[in-house]
XYZ file of C-alpha atoms in Angstrom:
534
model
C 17.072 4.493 32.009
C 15.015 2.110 30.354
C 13.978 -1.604 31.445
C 17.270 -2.787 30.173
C 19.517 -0.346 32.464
C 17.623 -0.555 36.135
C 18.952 1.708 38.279
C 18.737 -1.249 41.093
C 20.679 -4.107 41.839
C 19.501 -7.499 40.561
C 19.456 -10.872 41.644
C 19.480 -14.225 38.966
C 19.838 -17.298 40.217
C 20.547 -16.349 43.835
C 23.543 -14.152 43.148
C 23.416 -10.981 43.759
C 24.732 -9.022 40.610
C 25.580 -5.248 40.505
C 23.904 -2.837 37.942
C 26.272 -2.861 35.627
C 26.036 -6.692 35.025
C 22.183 -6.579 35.016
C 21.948 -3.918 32.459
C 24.962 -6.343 30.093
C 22.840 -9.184 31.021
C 19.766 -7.125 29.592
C 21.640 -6.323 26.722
C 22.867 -9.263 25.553
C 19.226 -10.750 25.733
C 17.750 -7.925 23.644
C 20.276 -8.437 21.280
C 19.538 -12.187 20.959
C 16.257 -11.798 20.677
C 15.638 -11.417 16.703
C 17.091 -13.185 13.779
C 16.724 -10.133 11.176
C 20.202 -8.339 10.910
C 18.936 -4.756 10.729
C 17.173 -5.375 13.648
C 19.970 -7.047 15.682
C 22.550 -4.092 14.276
C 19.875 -1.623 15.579
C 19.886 -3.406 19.340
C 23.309 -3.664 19.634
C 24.081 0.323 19.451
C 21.377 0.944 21.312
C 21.953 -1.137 24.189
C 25.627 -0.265 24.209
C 24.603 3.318 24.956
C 22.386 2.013 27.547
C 25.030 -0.121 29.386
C 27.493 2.943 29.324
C 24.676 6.289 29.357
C 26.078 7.370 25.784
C 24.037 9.554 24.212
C 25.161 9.012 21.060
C 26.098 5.518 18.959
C 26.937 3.960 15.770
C 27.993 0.623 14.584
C 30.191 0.987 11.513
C 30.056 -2.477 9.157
C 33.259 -2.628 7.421
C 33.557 -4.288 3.804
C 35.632 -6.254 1.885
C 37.807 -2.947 0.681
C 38.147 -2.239 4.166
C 36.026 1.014 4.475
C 32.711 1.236 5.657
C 30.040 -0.111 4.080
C 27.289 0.655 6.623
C 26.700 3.082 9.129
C 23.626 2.438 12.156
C 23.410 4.902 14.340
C 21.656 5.624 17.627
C 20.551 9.083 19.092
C 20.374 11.015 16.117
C 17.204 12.323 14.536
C 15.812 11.491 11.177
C 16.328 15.334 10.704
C 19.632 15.127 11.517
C 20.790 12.384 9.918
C 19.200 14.005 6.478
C 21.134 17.647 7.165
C 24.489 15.462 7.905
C 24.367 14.131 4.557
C 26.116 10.870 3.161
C 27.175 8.620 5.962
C 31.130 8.615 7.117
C 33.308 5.739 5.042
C 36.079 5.668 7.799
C 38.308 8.283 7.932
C 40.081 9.807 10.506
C 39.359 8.479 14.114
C 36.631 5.824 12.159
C 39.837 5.178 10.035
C 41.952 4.654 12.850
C 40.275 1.976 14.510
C 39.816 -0.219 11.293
C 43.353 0.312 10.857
C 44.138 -1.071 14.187
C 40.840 -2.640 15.454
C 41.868 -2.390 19.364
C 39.591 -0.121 21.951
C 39.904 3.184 22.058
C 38.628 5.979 24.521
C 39.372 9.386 24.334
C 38.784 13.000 26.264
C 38.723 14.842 23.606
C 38.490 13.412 20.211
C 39.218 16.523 18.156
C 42.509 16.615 20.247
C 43.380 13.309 18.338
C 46.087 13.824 15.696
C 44.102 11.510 13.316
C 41.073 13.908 14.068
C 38.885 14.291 10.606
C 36.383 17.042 11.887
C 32.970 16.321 11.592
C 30.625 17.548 8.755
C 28.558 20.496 8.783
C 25.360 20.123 11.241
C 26.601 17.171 12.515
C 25.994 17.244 16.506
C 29.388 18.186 18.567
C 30.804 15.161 20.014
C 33.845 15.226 22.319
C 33.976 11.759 24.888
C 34.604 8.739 22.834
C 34.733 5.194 22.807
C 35.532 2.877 20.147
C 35.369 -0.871 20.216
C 35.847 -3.676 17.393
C 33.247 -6.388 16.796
C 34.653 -9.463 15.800
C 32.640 -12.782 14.498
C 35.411 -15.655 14.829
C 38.570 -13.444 14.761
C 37.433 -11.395 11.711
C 36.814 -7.455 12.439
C 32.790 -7.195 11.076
C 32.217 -3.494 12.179
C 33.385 -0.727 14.950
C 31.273 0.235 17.856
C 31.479 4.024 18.256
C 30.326 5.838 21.472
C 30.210 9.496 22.107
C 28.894 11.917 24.935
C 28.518 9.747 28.581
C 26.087 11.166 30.395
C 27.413 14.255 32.811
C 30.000 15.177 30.394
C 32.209 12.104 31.939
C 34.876 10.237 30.606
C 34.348 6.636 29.114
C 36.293 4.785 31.653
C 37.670 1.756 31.901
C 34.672 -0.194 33.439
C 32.766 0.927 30.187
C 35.612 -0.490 27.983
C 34.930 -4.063 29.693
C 31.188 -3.771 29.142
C 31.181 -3.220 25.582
C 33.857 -5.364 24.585
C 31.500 -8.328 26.197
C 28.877 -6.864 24.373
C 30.866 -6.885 21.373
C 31.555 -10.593 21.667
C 28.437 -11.670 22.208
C 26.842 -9.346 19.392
C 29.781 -11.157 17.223
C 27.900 -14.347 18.482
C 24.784 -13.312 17.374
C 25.175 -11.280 13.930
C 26.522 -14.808 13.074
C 23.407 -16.246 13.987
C 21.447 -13.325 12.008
C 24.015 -13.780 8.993
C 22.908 -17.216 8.657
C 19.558 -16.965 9.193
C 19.293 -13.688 6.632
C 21.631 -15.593 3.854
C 19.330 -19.089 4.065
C 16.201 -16.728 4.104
C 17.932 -14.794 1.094
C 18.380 -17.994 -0.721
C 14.641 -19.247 0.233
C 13.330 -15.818 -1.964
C 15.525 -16.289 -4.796
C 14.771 -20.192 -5.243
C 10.722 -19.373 -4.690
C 11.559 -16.626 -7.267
C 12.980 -19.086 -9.687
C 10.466 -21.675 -9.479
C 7.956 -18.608 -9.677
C 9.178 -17.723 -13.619
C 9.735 -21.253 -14.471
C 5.612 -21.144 -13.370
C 5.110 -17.561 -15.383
C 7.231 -18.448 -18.183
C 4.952 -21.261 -19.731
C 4.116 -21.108 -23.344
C 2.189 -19.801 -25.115
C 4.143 -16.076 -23.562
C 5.244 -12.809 -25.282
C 8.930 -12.239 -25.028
C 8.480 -8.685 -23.905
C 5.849 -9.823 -21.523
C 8.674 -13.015 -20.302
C 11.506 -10.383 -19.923
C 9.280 -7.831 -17.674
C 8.419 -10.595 -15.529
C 12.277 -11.735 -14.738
C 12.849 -7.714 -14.604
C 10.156 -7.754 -12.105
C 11.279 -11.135 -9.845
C 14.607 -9.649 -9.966
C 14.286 -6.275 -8.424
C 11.456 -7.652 -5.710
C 14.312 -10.334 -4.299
C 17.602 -8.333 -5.030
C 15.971 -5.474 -3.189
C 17.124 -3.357 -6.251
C 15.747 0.285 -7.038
C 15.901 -0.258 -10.746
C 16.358 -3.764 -12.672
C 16.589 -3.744 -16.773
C 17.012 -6.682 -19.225
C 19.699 -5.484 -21.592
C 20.652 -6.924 -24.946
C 22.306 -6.171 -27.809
C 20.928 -3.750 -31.019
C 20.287 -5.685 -34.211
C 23.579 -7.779 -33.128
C 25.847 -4.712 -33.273
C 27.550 -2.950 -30.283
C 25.171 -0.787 -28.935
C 22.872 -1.949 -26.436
C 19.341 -1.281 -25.648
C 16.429 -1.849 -23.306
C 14.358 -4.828 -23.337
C 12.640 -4.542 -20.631
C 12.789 -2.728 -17.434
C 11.655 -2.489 -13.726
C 11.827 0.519 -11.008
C 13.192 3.944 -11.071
C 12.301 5.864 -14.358
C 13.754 4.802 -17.685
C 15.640 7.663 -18.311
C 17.985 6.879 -15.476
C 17.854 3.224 -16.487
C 19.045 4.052 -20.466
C 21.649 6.534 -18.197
C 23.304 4.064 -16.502
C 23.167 1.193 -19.341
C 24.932 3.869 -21.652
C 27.104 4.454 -18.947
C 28.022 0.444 -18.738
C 28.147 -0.452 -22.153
C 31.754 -1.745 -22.057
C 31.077 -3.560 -18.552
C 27.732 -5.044 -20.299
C 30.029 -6.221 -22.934
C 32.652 -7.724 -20.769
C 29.862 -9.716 -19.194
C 28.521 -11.389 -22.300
C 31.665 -12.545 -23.318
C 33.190 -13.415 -20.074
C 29.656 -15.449 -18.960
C 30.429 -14.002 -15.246
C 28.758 -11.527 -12.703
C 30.006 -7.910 -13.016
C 29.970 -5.458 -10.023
C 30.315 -1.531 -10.731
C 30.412 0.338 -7.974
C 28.881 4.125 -8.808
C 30.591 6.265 -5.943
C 28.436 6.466 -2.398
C 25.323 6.962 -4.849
C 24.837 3.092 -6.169
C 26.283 -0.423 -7.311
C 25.337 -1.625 -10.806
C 25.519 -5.161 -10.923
C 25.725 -7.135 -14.191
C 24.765 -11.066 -14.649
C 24.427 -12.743 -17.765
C 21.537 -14.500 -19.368
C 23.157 -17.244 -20.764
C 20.047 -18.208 -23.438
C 20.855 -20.789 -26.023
C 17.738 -20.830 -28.030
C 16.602 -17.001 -27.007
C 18.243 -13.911 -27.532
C 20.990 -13.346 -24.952
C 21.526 -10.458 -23.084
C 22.280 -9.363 -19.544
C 20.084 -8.844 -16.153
C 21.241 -4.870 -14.923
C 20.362 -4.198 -11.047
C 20.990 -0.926 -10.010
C 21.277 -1.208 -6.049
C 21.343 1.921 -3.866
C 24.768 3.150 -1.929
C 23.123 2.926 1.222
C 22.277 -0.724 1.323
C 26.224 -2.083 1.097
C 28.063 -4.061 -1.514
C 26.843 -7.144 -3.053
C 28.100 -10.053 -0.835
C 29.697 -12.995 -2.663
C 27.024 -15.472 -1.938
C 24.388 -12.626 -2.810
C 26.193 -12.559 -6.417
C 25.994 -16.578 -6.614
C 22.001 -16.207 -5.956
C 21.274 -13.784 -8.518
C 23.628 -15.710 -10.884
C 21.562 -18.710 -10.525
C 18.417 -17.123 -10.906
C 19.514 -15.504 -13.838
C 20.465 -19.052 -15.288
C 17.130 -20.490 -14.452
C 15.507 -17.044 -15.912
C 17.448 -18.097 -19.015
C 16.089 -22.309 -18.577
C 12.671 -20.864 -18.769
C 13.125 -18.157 -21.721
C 14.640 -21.060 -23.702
C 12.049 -23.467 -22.607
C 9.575 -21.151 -23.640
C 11.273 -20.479 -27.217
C 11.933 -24.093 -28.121
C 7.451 -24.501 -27.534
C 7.557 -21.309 -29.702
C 9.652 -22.893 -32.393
C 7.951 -26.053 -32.368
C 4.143 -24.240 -32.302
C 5.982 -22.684 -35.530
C 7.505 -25.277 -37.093
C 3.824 -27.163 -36.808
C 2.179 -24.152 -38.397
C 4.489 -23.597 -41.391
C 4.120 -27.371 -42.140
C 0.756 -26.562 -42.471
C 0.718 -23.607 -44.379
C 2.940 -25.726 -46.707
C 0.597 -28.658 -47.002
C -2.603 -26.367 -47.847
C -0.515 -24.472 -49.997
C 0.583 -27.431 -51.743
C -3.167 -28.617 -52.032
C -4.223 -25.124 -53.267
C -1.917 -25.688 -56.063
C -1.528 -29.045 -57.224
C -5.654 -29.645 -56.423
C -7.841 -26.225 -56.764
C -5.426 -24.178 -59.441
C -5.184 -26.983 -61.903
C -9.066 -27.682 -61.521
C -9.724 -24.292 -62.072
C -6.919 -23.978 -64.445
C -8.690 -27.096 -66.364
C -12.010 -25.710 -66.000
C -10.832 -22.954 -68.273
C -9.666 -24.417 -70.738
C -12.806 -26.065 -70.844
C -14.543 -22.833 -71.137
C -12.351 -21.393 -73.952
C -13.014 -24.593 -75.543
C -17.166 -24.339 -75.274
C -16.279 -20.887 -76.499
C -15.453 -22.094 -80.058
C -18.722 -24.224 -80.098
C -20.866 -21.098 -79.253
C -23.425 -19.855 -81.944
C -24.313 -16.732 -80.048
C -22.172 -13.608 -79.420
C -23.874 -12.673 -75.821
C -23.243 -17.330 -74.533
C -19.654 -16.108 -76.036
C -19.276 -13.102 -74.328
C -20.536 -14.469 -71.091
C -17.528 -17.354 -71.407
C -14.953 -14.840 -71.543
C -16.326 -13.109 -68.681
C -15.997 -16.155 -66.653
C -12.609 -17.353 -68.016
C -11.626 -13.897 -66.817
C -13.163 -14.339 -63.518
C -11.297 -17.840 -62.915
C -7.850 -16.437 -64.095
C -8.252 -13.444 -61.201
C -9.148 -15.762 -58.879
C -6.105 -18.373 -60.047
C -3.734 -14.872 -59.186
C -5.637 -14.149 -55.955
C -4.983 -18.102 -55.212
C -1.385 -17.907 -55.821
C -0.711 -14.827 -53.810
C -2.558 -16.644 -50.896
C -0.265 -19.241 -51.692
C 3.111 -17.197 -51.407
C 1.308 -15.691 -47.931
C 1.184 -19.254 -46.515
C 4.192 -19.819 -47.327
C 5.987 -17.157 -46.213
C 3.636 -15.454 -44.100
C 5.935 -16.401 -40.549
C 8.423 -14.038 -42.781
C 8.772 -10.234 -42.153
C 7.300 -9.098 -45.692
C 5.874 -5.801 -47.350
C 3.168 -8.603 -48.525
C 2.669 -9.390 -44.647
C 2.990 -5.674 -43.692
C -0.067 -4.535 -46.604
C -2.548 -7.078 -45.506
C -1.607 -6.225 -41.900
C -2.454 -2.188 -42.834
C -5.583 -3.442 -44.664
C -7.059 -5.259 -41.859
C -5.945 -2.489 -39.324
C -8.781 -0.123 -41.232
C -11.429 -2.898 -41.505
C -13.240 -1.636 -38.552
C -13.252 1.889 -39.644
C -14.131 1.058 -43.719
C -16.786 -1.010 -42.165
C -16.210 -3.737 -44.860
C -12.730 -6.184 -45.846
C -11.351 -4.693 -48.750
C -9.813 -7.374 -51.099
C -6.079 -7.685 -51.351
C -3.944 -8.544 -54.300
C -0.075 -8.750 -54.742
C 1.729 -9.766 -57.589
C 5.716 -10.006 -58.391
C 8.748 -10.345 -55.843
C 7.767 -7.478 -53.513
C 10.096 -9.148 -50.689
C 12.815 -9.045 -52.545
C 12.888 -6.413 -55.301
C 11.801 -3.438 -53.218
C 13.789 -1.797 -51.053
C 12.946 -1.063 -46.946
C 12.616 2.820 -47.718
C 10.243 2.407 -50.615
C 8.111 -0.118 -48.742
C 7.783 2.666 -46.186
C 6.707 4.953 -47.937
C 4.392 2.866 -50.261
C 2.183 1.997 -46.361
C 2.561 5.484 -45.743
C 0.675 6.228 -49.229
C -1.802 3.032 -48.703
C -2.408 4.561 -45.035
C -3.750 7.933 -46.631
C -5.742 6.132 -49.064
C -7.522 4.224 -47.079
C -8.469 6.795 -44.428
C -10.023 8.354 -47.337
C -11.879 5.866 -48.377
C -12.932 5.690 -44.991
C -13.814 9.251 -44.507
C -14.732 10.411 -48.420
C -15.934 7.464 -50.390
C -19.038 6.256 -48.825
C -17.984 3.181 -50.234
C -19.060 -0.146 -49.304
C -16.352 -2.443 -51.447
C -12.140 -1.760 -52.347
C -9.885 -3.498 -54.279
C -6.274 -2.614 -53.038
C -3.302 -4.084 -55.913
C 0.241 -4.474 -54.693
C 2.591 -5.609 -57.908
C 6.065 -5.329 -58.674
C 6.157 -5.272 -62.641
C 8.908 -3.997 -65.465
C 10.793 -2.723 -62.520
C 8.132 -1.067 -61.223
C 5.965 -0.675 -57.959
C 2.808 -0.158 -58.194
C 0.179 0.593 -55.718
C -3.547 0.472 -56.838
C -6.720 1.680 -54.956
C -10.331 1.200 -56.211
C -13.335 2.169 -54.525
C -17.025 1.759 -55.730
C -17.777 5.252 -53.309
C -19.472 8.158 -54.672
C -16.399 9.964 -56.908
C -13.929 11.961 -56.937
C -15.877 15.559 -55.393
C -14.831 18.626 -57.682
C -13.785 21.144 -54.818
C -11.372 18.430 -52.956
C -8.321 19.782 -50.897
C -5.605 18.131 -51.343
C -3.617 17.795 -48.232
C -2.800 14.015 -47.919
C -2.695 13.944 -51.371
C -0.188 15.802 -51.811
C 2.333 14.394 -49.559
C 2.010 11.311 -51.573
C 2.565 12.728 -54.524
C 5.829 14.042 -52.982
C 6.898 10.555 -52.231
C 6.356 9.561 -55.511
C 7.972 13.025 -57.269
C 10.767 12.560 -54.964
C 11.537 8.650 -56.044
C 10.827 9.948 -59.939
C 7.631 8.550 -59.644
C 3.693 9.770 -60.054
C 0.451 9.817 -58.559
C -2.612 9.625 -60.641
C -6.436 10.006 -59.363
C -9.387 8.673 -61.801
C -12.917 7.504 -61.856
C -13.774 3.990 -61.580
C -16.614 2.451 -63.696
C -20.124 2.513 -63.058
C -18.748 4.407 -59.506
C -15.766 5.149 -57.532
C -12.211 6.260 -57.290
C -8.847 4.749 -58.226
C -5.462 6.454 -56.786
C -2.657 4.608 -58.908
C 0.819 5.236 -57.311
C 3.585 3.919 -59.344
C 7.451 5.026 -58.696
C 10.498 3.024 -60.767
C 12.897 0.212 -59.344
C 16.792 0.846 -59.573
């Protein structure tokens, strides 16, 4: 026996108390002696096999549904436990006593007609006790004892001891209860006020949603936690950001709950799936205004229980606050945006109405001194430059439709975006023009394929040209698109391969377009790729 079960008789407080009482006394202090429930479940088996020399023990916690929900058990090996497999949910004799939570002791529990049988390398177990532990009058869990030592029967003098133990462990798992729920709610507020702290602008969405998908599965004690929303507003869902096990068993179980995940955004309310003895999905709304809405998914594993009501009401909250901050966060966004398209539209407004008209008047100027000039080479000259200024009026203007709709998805956007991708490979900026309503006259395939073709072109300007300047001409004209890419490199060699080539002249065959490669004057190479507008 250990310190808890003496063998001797005791004496507190000048009585002198049999072994029996010592070793209940013993008990019931070990039990009270921690505040964390898995602890206190763990003492309270263990000293009710000390108090009555079972060798075996198990405190089942019952749920809601009325089956087990838990399952601690004493005298078993790790071993064993992992060859019996999934732990009981209360049938037969388990069954019995939630049915009718009174004591129960047996000779021979297979005898029993309720007698389930016991799973295959489970330990044989004939002597039984069973007693219900109550916290204020409601049944929390069944105390099951097997195998006294010497092959005896539980008797009745056992019976007494562990229904005292039982009432004081209901005493104290109340205690633990309380304590664990107001340490539970202690995590989840310090986790709220923790992504209020992480959410503060200037923040990536993706990088704000991986941090609540983070918090989340830390506090919930969750294998697997994903932000879920909605794809391109239709009905299909999809990942935005995810937390634990692998994402292939994430994307499982969201295309598993797409109807639940629904049923949550419309109904605004928590959503608990139970998936068999394996795991409980749970389902809370992020009820955004300003961001994009979608739903926390926590994938919590069978062993660990249902989600307790209060539990639920924590990770409800936290979602809501989750939601406070994301919409915090967007409303800075919006405003940072708002400031910066106010101020693309002012300089955009001063690039037209001050420098274009300047320059605009500075030509005609120009074409005026033209008339006055005696000599062809002063005349010559003046058309050179009145050329120059109307290039740089069109280079003006299309930096004038980027400012203004540059916060705008656009091919215009997406080009300039390509371009500046390669500077660091090209080793120099290549100039960009665009002319025409690209945003709106060409459609989303062709504008793939046209970065696909001004992709290949540049990586061989990169790799070919040995050039040191590009023009690259974007312009949507007499319905149709035209892509235009000048080099002042070396030339085009005369025993090229065509490899790249070639697949962009497929795109442009294929759309009833062409591809066309010529020299550029003094040096250099232009690829022209034009295809037709429906």
């Amino acid at each position: 026996m250990s310190d808890h079960g003496t063998v001797q008789d005791a004496t507190v407080e000048g009585l002198d108390l049999p072994r029996n009482a010592r070793a209940l006394l013993d008990a019931v202090v070990a039990i009270s002696s921690d505040l964390d429930m898995h602890t206190v479940l763990n003492r309270i088996v263990a000293s009710a096999c000390e108090i009555t020399q079972a060798r075996y023990g198990a405190l089942g916690v019952l749920g809601s549904s009325g089956t087990l929900v838990d399952f601690i058990t004493y005298g078993l090996t790790d071993a064993q436990r992992q060859a019996i497999g999934a732990l009981p949910r209360g049938h037969g004799i388990l069954g019995l006593l939630i049915d009718h939570p009174e004591p129960l002791r047996l000779h021979r529990l297979q005898e029993h007609p309720q007698s389930y049988g016991f799973p295959a390398h489970h330990p044989p177990m004939e002597r039984f006790l069973g007693v219900p532990v109550r916290i204020r009058g409601t049944v929390f869990g069944n105390l099951y004892l097997t195998e006294k030592a010497g092959g005896e029967d539980f008797n009745s003098g056992d019976e007494e001891l562990v229904e005292v133990l039982a009432k004081a462990a209901g005493f104290v798992i109340e205690n633990a209860r309380a304590y664990s729920q107001s340490e539970r709610q202690r995590q989840w507020l310090e986790a709220s006020a923790q992504i209020s702290d992480a959410l503060q602008p200037p923040i990536r969405v993706d990088d704000a949603l991986r941090q609540i998908a983070i918090s989340a599965r830390r506090v919930a004690g969750a294998s697997a936690v994903a932000v879920v929303r909605r794809r391109d507003g239709g009905v299909e869902h999809e990942i935005a950001a995810a937390d634990g096990i692998r994402s292939g068993e994430v994307e499982t179980y969201v295309r598993a709950m797409e109807r639940h995940i629904a049923g949550a955004e419309d109904e605004a309310d928590v959503v608990v799936v139970p998936q068999g003895d394996e795991a409980t999905v749970v389902i809370v709304p992020l009820r955004a205004h300003l961001a994009t809405q979608g739903v926390l998914l926590a994938v919590l594993e069978g062993g660990r229980g249902p989600l307790e009501a209060d539990e639920a009401e924590l990770l409800s909250s936290f979602a809501d606050q989750a939601s406070l901050a994301l919409d915090r966060a967007q409303a800075i966004s919006d405003r940072q945006e708002l400031m910066l398209v106010t101020d693309r539209d002012r300089i955009a407004r001063d690039l037209h109405d001050l420098v274009i008209q300047r320059l605009f008047a500075t030509g005609l100027q120009l074409q005026g001194a033209r008339r006055m000039a005696t000599s062809q080479d002063v005349a010559e000259r003046i058309d050179s430059a009145v050329k120059d200024l109307d290039v740089t009026i069109r280079d003006i203007r299309s930096t004038i439709f980027e400012l203004q709709h540059g916060h705008e998805l656009s091919l215009r956007a997406d080009v300039r975006a390509l371009v500046k991708e390669y500077v660091p490979v090209l080793g120099f900026t290549p100039m960009v023009r665009t002319s025409g309503p690209l945003d709106t006259a060409v459609p989303k395939e062709t504008s793939e394929q046209l970065l696909a073709v001004l992709r290949e072109g540049l990586s061989n300007v990169a790799r070919h040209a040995e050039a040191d300047a590009a023009v690259i001409e974007v312009a949507v004209q007499d319905r149709e698109l035209l892509l235009r890419i000048a080099d002042n490199g070396r030339g085009l060699p005369e025993d090229r391969q065509e490899s790249g080539l070639r697949n962009a002249r497929r795109r442009a065959a294929d759309r009833g377009g062409s591809l066309r490669l010529m020299p550029e004057e003094p040096s250099g190479t232009v690829l022209e790729w034009r295809v037709p507008l429906g």
